[in-house]
Coordinates of C-alpha atoms in Angstrom, one line a residue:
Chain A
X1 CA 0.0 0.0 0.0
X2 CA 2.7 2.7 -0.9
X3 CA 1.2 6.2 -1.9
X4 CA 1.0 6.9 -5.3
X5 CA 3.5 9.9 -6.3
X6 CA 2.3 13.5 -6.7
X7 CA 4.3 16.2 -7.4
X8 CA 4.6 18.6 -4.3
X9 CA 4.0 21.4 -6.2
X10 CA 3.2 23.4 -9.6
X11 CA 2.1 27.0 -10.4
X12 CA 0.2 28.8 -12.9
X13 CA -0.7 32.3 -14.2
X14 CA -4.4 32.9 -14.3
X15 CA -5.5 31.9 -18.0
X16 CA -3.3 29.1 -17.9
X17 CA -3.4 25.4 -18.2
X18 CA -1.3 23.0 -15.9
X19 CA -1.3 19.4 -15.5
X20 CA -0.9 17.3 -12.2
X21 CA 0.0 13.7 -12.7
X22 CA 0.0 10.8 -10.2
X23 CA 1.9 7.8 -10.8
X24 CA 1.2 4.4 -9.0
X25 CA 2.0 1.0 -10.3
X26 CA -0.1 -1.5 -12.1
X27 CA -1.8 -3.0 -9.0
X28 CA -3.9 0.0 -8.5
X29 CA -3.8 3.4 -10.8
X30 CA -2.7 1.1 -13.7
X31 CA -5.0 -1.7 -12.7
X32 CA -8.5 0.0 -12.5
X33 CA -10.2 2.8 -14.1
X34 CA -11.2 3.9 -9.9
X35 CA -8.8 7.1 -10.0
X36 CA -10.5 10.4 -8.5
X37 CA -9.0 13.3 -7.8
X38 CA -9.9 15.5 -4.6
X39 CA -9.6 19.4 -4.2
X40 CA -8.9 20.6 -0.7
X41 CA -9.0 24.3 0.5
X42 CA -7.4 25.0 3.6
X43 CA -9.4 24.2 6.6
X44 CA -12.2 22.4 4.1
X45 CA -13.4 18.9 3.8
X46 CA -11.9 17.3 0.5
X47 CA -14.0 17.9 -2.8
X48 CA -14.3 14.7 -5.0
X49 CA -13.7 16.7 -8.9
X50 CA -12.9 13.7 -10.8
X51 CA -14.0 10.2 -10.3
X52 CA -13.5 6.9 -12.5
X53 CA -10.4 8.4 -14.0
X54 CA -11.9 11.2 -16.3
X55 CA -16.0 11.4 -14.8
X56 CA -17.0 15.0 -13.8
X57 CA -19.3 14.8 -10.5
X58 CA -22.2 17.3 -10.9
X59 CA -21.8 20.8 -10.5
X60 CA -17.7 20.9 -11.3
X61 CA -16.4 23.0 -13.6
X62 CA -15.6 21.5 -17.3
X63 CA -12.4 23.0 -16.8
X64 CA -10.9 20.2 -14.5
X65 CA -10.1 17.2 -16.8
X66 CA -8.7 13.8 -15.9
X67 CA -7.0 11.1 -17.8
X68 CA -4.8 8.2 -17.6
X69 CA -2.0 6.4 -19.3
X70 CA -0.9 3.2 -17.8
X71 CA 0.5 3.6 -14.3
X72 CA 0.0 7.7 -14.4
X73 CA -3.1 9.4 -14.1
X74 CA -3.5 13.3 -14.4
X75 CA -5.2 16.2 -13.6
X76 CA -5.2 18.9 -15.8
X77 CA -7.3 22.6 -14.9
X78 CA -7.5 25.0 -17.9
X79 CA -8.4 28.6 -17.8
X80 CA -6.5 28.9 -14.3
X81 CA -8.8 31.0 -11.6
X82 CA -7.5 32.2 -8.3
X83 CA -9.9 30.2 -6.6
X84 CA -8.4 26.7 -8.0
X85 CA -5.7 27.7 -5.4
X86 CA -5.6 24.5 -3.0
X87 CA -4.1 21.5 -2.8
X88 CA -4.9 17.7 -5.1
X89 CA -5.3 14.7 -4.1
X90 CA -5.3 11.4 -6.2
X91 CA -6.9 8.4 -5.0
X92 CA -6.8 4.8 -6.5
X93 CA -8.6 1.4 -5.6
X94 CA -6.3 -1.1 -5.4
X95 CA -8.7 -4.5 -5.4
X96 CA -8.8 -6.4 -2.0
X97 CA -11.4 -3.7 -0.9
X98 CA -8.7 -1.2 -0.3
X99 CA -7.7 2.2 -1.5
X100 CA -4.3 4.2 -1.9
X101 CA -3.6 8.5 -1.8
X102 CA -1.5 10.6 -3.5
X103 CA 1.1 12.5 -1.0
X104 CA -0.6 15.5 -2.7
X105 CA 0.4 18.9 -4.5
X106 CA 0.0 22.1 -3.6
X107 CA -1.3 24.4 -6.7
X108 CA -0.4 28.1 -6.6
X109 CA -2.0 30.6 -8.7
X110 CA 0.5 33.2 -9.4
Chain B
X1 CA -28.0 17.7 3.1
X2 CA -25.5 15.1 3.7
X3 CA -23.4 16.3 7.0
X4 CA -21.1 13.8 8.3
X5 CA -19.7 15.0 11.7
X6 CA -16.7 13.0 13.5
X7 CA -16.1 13.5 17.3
X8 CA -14.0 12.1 19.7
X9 CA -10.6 13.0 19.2
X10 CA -8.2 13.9 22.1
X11 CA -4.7 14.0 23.4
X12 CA -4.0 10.1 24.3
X13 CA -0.6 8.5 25.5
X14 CA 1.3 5.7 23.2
X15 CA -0.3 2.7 24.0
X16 CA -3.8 3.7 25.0
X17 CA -7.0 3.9 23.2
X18 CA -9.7 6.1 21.5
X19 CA -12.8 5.7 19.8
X20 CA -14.4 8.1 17.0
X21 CA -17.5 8.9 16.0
X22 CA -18.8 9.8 12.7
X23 CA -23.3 11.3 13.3
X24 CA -24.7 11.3 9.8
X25 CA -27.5 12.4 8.5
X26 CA -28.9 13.9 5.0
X27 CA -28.9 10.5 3.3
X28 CA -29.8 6.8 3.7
X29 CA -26.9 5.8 5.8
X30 CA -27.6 1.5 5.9
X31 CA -27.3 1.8 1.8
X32 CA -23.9 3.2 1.9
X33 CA -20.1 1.6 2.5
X34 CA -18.3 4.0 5.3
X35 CA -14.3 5.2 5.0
X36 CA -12.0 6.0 8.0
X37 CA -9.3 8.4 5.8
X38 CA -6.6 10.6 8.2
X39 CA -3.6 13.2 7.7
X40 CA -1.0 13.0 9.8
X41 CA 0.6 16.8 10.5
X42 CA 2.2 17.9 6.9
X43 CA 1.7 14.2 5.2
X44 CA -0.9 13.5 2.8
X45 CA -4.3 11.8 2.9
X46 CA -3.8 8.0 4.0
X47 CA -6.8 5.5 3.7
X48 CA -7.3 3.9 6.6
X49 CA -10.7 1.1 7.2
X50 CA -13.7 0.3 5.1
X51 CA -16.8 -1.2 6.0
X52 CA -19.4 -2.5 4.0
X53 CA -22.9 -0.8 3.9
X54 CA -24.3 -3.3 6.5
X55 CA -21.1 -3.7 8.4
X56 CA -20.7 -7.3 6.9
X57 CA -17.2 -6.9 6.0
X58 CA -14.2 -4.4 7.2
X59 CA -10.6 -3.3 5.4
X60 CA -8.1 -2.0 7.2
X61 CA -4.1 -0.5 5.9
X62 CA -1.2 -2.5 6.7
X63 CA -0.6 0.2 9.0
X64 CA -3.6 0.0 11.6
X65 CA -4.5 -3.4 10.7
X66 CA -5.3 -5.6 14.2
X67 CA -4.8 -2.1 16.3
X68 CA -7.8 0.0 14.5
X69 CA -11.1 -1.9 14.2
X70 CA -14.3 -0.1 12.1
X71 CA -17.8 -0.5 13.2
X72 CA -21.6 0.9 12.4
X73 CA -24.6 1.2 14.0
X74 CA -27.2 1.7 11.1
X75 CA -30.1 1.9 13.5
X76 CA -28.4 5.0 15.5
X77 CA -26.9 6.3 11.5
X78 CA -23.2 6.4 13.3
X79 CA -19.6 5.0 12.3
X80 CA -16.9 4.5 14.4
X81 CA -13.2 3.3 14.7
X82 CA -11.6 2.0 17.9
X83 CA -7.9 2.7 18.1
X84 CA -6.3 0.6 20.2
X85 CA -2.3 0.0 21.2
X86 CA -2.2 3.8 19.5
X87 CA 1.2 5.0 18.4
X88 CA 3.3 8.0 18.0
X89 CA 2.6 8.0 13.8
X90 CA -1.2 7.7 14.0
X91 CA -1.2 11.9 15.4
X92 CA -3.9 12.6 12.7
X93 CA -6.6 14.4 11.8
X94 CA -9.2 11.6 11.3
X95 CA -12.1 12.0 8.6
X96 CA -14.6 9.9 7.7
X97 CA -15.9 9.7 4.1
X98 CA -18.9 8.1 2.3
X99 CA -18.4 5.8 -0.6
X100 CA -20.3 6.7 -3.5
X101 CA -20.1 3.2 -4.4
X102 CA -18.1 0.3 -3.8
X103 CA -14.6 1.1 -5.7
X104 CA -14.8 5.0 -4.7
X105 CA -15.2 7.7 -4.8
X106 CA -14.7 8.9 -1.6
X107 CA -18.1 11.4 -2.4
X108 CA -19.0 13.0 1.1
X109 CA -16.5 14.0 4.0
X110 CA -16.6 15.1 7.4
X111 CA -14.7 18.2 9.0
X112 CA -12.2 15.6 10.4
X113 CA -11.7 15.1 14.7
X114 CA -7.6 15.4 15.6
X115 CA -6.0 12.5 17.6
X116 CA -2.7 13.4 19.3
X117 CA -0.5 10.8 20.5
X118 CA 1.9 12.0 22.6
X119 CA 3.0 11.6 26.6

């Protein structure tokens, strides 16, 4: 059960596009289509934005996108807003009724 | 609304126990699998038990597994863990999450309740 790896960071200008990828192994990202990706403000429950690898809940912006290509899944947010500021979390099932996170990465809007 | 509220969290000594709560309310509670999920200070989010809708089966991590057991009482719409023989590295915020369905997502969380281990 070793977390799947985020990068700690990236930054963007408003406008922009930027990608966050999360890379496991083939016994849970690359395994299942059961990546979702969380957004979480400080001091705020998480906020499921993408589910079943590319699957936008209700009510979240067409501008998050999710993907995946073998053992790396990714985020990507276009048309940057200051309120995207906060940090990402992937999340996998791994089978055996059990799930793994991503260490997470902190997005700044510059 | 769904609101899931944990409770119970403390300042405990290595070694000792503690038991969270998790009140919900806003949805159909007995038709729904139930997470444990913490973050230990500065760490990322860590999965930590599962339990199945009627409490049928649990799932724990290699890291809690015989110390943390997960437990429901559908009638009363709460969830719980006991954490026994705690340890230095379980200092968390703890959260419970709802499952959306069985392989995830994690669709609902609580506010999270803090555990401190320390003496």
């Amino acid at each position: 059960q070793s977390a799947l790896t985020q990068p700690a960071s990236v930054s963007g200008s408003p406008g922009q596009s930027i990608t966050i990828s999360c890379t496991g192994t083939s016994s849970d990202v690359g395994g299942y289509n059961y990546v979702s990706w969380y957004q979480r403000h400080p001091g705020k429950a998480p906020k499921v934005m993408i589910y079943e690898v590319s699957n936008r809940p209700s009510g979240v912006s067409d501008r998050f996108s999710g993907s995946k290509s073998g053992n790396t899944a990714s985020l990507t947010i276009s048309g940057l807003q200051a309120e995207d500021e906060a940090d990402y979390y992937c999340s996998s099932y791994t089978g055996s009724s059990t799930w793994v996170f991503g260490g997470g990465t902190k997005l700044t809007v510059l | 609304q769904v609101q899931l509220v944990e409770s119970g969290g403390g300042v405990v000594q290595p070694g000792r126990s503690l038991r969270l709560s998790c009140a919900a309310s806003g949805f159909s509670f007995s038709t729904y699998g139930m997470h444990w999920v913490r973050q230990a200070p500065g760490k990322g989010l860590e999965w930590v038990a599962f339990i199945w809708y009627d409490g049928g089966n649990k799932y724990f991590a290699d890291s809690v597994k015989g110390r943390f057991t997960i437990s429901r009482d559908n009638s009363k719409n709460t969830l719980f863990l006991q954490m026994n023989s705690l340890r230095a590295e379980d200092t968390a915020v703890y959260y419970c999450a709802r499952g959306s369905y069985y392989e995830g997502p994690f669709d609902y969380w609580g506010q999270g309740t803090l555990v401190t281990v320390s003496s």
